[in-house]
GROMACS .gro file of C-alpha atoms in nm:
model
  335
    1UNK     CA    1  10.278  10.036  12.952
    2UNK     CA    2  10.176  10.299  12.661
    3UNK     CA    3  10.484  10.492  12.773
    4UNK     CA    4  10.687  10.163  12.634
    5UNK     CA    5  10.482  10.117  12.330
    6UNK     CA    6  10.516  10.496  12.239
    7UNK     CA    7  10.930  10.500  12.327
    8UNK     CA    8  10.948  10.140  12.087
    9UNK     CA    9  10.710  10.315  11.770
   10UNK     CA   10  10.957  10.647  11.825
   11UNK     CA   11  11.283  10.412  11.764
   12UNK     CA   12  11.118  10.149  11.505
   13UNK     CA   13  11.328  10.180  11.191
   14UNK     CA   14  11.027  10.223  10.969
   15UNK     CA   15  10.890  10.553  11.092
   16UNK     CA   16  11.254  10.690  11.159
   17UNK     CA   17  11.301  10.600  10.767
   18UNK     CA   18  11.068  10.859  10.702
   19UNK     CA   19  11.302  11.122  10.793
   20UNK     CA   20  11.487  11.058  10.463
   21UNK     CA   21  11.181  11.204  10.289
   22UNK     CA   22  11.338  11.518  10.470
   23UNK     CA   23  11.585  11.552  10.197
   24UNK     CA   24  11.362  11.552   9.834
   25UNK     CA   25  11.130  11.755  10.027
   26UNK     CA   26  11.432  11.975  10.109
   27UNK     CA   27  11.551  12.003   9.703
   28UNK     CA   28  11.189  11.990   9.601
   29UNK     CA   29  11.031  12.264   9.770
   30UNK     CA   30  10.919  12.576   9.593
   31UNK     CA   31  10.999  12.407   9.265
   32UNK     CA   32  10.960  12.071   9.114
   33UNK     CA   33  11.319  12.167   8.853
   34UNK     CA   34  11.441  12.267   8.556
   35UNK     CA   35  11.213  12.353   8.271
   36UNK     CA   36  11.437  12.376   7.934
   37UNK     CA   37  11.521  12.760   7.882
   38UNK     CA   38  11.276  12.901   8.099
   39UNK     CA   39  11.427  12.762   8.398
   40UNK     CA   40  11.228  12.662   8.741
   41UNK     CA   41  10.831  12.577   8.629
   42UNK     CA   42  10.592  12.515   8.917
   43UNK     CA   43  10.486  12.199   9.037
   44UNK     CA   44  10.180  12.032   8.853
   45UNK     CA   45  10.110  11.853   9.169
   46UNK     CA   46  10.126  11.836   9.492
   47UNK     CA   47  10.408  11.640   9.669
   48UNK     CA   48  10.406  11.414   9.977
   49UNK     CA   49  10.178  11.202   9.855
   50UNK     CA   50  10.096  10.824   9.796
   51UNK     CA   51  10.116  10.908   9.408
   52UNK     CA   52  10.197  11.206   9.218
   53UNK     CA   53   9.809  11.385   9.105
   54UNK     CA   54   9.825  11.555   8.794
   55UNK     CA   55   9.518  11.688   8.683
   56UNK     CA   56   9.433  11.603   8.345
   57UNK     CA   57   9.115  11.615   8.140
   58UNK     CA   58   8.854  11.555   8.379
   59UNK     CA   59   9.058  11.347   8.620
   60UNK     CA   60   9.386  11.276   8.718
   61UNK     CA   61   9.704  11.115   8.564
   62UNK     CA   62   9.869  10.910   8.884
   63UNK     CA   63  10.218  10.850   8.922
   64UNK     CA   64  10.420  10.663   9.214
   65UNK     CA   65  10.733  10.440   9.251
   66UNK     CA   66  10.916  10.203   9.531
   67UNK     CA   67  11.220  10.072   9.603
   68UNK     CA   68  11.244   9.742   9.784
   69UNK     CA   69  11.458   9.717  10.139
   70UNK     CA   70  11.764   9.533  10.012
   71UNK     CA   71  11.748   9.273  10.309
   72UNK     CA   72  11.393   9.188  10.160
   73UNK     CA   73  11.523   9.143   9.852
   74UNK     CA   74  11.805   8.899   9.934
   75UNK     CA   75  11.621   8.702  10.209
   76UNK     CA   76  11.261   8.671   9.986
   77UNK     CA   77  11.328   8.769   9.635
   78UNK     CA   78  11.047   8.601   9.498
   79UNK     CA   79  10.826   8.771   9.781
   80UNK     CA   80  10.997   9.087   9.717
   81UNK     CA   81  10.875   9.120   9.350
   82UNK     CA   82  10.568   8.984   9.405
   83UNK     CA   83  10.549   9.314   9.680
   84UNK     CA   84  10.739   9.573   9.451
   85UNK     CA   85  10.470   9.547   9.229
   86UNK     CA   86  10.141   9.513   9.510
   87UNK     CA   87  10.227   9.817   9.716
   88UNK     CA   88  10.219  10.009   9.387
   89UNK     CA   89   9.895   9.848   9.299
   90UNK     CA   90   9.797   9.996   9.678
   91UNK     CA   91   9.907  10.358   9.595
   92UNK     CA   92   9.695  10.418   9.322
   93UNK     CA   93   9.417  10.276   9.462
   94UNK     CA   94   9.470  10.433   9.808
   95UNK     CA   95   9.408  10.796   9.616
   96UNK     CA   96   9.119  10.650   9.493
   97UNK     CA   97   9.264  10.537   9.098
   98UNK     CA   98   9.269  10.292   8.948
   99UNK     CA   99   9.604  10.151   8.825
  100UNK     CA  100   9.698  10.087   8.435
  101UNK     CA  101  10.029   9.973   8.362
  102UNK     CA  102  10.388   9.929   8.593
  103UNK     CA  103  10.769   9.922   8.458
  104UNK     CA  104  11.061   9.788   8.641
  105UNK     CA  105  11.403   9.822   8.707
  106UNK     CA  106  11.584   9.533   8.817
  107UNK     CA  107  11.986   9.477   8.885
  108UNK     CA  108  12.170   9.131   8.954
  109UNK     CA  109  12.460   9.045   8.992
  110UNK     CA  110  12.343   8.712   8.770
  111UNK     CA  111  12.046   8.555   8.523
  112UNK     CA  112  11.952   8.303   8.840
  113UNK     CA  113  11.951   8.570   9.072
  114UNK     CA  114  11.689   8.768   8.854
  115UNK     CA  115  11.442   8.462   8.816
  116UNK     CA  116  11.290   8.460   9.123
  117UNK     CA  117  11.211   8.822   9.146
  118UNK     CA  118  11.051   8.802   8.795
  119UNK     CA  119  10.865   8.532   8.916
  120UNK     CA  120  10.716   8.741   9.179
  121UNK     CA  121  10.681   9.032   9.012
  122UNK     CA  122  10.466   8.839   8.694
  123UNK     CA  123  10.264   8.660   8.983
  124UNK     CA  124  10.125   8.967   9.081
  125UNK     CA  125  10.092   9.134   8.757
  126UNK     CA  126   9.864   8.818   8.677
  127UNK     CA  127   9.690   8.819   9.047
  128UNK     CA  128   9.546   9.208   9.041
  129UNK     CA  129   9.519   9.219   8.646
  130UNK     CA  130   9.771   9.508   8.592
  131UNK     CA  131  10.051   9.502   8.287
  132UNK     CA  132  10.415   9.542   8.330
  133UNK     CA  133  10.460   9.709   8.032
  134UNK     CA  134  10.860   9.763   8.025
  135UNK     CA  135  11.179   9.852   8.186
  136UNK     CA  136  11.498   9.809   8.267
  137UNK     CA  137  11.663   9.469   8.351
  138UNK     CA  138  12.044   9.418   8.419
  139UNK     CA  139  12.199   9.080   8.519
  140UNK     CA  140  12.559   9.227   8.510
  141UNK     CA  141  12.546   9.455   8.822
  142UNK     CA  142  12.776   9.387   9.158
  143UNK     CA  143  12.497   9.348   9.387
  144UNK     CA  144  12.063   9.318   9.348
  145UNK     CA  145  11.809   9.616   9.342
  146UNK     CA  146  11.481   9.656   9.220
  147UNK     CA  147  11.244   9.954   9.197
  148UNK     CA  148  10.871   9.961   9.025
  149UNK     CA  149  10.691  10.262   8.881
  150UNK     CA  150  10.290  10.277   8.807
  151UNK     CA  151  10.072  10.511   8.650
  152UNK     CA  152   9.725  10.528   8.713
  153UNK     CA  153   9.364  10.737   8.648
  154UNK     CA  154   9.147  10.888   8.927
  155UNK     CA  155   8.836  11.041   8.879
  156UNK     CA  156   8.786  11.213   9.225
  157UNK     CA  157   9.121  11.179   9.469
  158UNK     CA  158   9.156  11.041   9.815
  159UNK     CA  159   9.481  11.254   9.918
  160UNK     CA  160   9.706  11.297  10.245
  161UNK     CA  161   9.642  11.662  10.247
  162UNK     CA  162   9.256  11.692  10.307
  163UNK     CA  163   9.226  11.510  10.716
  164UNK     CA  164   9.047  11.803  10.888
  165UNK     CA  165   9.017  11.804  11.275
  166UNK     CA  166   8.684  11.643  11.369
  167UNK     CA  167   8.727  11.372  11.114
  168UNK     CA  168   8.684  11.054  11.242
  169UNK     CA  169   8.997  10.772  11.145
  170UNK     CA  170   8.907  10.472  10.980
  171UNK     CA  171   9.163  10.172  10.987
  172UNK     CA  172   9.057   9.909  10.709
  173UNK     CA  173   9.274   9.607  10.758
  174UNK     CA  174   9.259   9.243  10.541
  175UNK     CA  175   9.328   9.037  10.880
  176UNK     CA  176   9.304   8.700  10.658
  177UNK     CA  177   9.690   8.663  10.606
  178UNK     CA  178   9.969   8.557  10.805
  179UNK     CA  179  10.313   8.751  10.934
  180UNK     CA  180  10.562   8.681  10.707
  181UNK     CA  181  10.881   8.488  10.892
  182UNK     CA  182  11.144   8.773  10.930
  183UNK     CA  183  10.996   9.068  10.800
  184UNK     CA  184  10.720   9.301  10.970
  185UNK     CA  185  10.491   9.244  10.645
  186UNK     CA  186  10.163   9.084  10.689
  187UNK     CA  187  10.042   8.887  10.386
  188UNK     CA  188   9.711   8.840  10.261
  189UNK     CA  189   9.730   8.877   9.931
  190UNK     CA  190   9.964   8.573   9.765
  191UNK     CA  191   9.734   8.280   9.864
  192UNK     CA  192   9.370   8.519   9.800
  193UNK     CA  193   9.130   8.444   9.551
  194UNK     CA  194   9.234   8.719   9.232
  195UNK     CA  195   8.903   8.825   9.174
  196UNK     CA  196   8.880   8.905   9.560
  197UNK     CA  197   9.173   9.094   9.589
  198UNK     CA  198   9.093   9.323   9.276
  199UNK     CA  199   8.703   9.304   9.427
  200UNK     CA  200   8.854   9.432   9.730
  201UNK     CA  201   9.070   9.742   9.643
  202UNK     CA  202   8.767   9.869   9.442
  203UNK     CA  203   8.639  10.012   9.785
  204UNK     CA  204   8.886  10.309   9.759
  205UNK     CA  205   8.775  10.402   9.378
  206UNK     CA  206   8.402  10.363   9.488
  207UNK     CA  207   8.448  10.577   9.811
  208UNK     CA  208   8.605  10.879   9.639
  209UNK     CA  209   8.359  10.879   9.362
  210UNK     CA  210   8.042  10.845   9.586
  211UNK     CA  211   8.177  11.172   9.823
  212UNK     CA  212   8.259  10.972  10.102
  213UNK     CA  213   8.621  11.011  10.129
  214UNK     CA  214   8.855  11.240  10.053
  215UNK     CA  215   9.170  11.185  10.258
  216UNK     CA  216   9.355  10.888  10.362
  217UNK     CA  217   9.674  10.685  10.280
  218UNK     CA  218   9.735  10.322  10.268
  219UNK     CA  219   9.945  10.158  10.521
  220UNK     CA  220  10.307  10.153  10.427
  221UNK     CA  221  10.653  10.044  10.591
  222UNK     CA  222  10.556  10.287  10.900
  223UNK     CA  223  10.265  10.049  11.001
  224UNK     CA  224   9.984  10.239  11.133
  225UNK     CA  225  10.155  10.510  11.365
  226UNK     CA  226  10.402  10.576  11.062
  227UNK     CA  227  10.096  10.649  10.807
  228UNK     CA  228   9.915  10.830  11.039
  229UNK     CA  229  10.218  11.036  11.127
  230UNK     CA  230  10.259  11.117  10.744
  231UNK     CA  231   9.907  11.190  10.703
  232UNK     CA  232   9.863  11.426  10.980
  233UNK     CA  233  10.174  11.608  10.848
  234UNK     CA  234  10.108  11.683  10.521
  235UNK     CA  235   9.741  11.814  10.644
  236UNK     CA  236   9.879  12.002  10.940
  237UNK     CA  237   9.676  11.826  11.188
  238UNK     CA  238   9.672  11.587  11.487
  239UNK     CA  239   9.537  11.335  11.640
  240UNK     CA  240   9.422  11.093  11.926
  241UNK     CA  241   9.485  10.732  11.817
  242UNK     CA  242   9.297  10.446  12.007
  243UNK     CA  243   9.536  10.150  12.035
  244UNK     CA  244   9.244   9.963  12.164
  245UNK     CA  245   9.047  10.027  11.860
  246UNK     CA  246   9.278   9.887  11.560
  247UNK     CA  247   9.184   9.609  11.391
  248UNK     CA  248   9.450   9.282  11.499
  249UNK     CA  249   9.534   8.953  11.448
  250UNK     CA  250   9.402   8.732  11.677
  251UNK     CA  251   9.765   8.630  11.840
  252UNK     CA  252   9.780   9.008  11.898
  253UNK     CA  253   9.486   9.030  12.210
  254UNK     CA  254   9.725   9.157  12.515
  255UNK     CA  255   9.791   9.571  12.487
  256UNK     CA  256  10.093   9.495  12.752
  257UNK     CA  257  10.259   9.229  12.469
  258UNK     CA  258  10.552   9.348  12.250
  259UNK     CA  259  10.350   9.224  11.985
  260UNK     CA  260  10.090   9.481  11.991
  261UNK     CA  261  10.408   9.736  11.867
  262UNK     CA  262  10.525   9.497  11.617
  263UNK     CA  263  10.153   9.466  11.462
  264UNK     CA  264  10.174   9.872  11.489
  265UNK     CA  265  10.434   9.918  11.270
  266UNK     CA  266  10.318   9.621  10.994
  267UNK     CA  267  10.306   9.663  10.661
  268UNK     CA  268   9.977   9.523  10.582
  269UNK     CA  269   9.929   9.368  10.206
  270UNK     CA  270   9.606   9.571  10.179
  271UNK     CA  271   9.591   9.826  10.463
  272UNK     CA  272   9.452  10.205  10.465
  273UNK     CA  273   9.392  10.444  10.724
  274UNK     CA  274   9.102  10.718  10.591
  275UNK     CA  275   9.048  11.021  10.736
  276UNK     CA  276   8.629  11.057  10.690
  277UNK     CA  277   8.371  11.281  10.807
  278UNK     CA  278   8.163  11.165  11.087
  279UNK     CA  279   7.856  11.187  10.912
  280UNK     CA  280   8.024  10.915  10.600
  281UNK     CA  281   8.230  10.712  10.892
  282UNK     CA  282   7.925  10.476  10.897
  283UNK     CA  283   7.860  10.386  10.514
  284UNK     CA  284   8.263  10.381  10.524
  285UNK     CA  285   8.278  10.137  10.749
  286UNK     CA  286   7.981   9.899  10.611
  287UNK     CA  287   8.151   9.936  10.265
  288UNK     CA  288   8.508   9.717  10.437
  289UNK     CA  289   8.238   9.552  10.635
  290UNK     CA  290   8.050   9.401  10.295
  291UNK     CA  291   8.393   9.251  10.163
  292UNK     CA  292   8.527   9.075  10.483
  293UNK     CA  293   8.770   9.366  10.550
  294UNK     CA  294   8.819   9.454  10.900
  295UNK     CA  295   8.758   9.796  11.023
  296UNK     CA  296   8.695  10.035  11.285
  297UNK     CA  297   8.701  10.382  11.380
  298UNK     CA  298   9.053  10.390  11.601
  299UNK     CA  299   9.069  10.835  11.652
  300UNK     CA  300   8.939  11.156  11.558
  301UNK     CA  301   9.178  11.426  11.355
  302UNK     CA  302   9.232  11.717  11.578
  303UNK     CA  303   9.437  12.021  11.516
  304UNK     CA  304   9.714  12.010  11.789
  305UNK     CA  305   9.950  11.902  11.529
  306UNK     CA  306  10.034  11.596  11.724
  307UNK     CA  307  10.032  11.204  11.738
  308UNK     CA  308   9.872  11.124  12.096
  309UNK     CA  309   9.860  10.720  12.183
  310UNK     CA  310   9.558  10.601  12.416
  311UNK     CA  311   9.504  10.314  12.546
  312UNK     CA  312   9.328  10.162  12.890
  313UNK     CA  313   9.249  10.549  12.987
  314UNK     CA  314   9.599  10.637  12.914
  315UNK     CA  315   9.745  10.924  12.672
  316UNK     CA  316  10.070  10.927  12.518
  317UNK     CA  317  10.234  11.174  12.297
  318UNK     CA  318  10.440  10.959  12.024
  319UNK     CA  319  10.529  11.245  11.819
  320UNK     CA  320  10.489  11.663  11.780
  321UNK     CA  321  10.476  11.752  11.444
  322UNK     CA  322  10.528  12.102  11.480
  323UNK     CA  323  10.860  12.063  11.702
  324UNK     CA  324  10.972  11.762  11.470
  325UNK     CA  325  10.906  11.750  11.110
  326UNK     CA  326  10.877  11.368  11.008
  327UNK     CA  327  10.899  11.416  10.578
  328UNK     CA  328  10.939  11.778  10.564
  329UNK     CA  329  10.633  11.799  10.334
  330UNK     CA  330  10.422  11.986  10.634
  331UNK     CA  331  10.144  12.155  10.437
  332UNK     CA  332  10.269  12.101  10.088
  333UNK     CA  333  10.019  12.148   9.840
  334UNK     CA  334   9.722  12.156  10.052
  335UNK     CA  335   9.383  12.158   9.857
   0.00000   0.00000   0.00000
């Protein structure tokens, strides 16, 4: 049974889209370019992250960007912008910032293919309070794209490349949403009260500030395994991930169903995976617990470097990190 579930999370399209990470990281490493007549300058920040961290004053200027999946975008465009501009929202606040302004670029091929996606995209500008502040908008192009940028501030950072083996993982998951029809993305954000959603995300901010956490990612196309997989690569560790343990649906109960996988590799609307020490793992968890947020403690960071399923005393190697780079950013910048 967890042989299956590994051998369907090692094919799943949104972990083995990771792999194009392979080739910034590639062009990227060593140097982050050109700087004017000087040539190469060094990187101001680490890279492999949720967001770009550049220190600045006594904090940290955060930058990130998207892209939307073009079958998204032409099956759910109003969905689509409503999400280009929420999983940028979740970036900043998965490194513990707090966001302040996004810009968009959007291409279609006319006006009335455009109006839905700005529809989204101003819904959830309105529903988690932050600006869209400019861009670039073309209703002349042969086919529809869209891609949103954010910056953001962070006081203390919540980054990929602090999980140390012994930490305890900490899945935080908003289970009050639905599966959206065709798409592995679980929503519950677009019908949520606004002030609860913003109430919400203001966990990350107050963990990093309070000393609590300082590693951790939020949940992205790669569902669970996929994060943790990033996560564990850009801190050089491993780890043993209890199936058994992650917070689910309710229509997901059975580990033997092909839905557990599916729900495995979801892209939750507010969904983060922490990395914590074990003596912070219990105020972590009663800080989801206070807002209606499901979580749990699901594995402990080791250093072997790999992914390990286990489930119903089973163990199941999904991945080696050290025999197969996932990103290529393998210890970048670690702090």
């Amino acid at each position: 049974m967890l042989a299956g579930i590994a051998a369907e999370l090692r094919g799943a399209l949104g972990i083995l889209a990771k792999r194009d990470v392979q080739i910034p990281a590639r062009h990227l490493s060593g140097k982050a370019g050109a700087g004017g007549a000087g040539g190469a300058v060094d990187r101001p920040a680490a890279l492999g992250d949720d967001c770009a961290a550049i220190p600045d004053g006594d904090g940290y200027l955060l930058l990130a960007a998207e892209g939307i999946w073009p079958a998204f975008l032409e099956g759910d465009p109003r969905f689509a912008g409503y999400s280009a501009v929420m999983v940028n929202i979740s970036d900043i606040f998965a490194m513990g910032g707090r966001p302040i302004a996004v810009v968009d670029v959007v291409w279609g091929t006319s006006a009335g293919a455009l109006e839905p996606v700005w529809e989204g995209m101003v819904a959830a500008s309105r529903a988690y309070g932050v600006p869209i502040v400019g861009g670039h908008t073309s209703a002349r192009s042969p086919y529809n794209a869209l891609a949103v940028a954010i910056a953001g501030r962070a006081r203390r950072l919540i980054t990929s490349f602090a999980a140390r083996p012994g930490d305890v993982l900490v899945a935080a998951i908003d289970l009050r949403g639905a599966m959206h029809a065709e798409h592995p993305f679980w929503n519950a954000s677009t019908g949520a009260d606004p002030a609860r959603l913003r109430g919400d995300l203001e966990i990350l901010p107050a963990l990093a500030e309070a000393g609590l956490c300082d590693a951790g990612k939020d949940i992205s196309m790669g569902g669970v395994a996929g994060t943790l997989l990033m996560l564990l690569e850009t801190s050089g560790a491993g780890a043993v991930l209890d199936l058994e343990a992650v917070p689910r649906p309710r229509a997901v109960r059975d580990l033997c169903e092909p839905s557990l996988a599916r729900w495995l590799l979801a892209f939750p609307s507010y969904g983060f995976l922490l990395s914590v020490r074990p003596e912070a793992a219990s105020e972590v968890l009663a800080a989801f617990a206070r807002r209606g947020i499901a979580s749990a403690a699901v594995g402990v960071v080791d250093g072997s470097r790999r992914l390990t399923l286990q489930a119903g005393g089973e163990r199941q190697t999904l991945w080696d990190l050290a025999a197969e780079p996932l990103t290529g950013f393998a210890g970048e910048g670690a702090r």
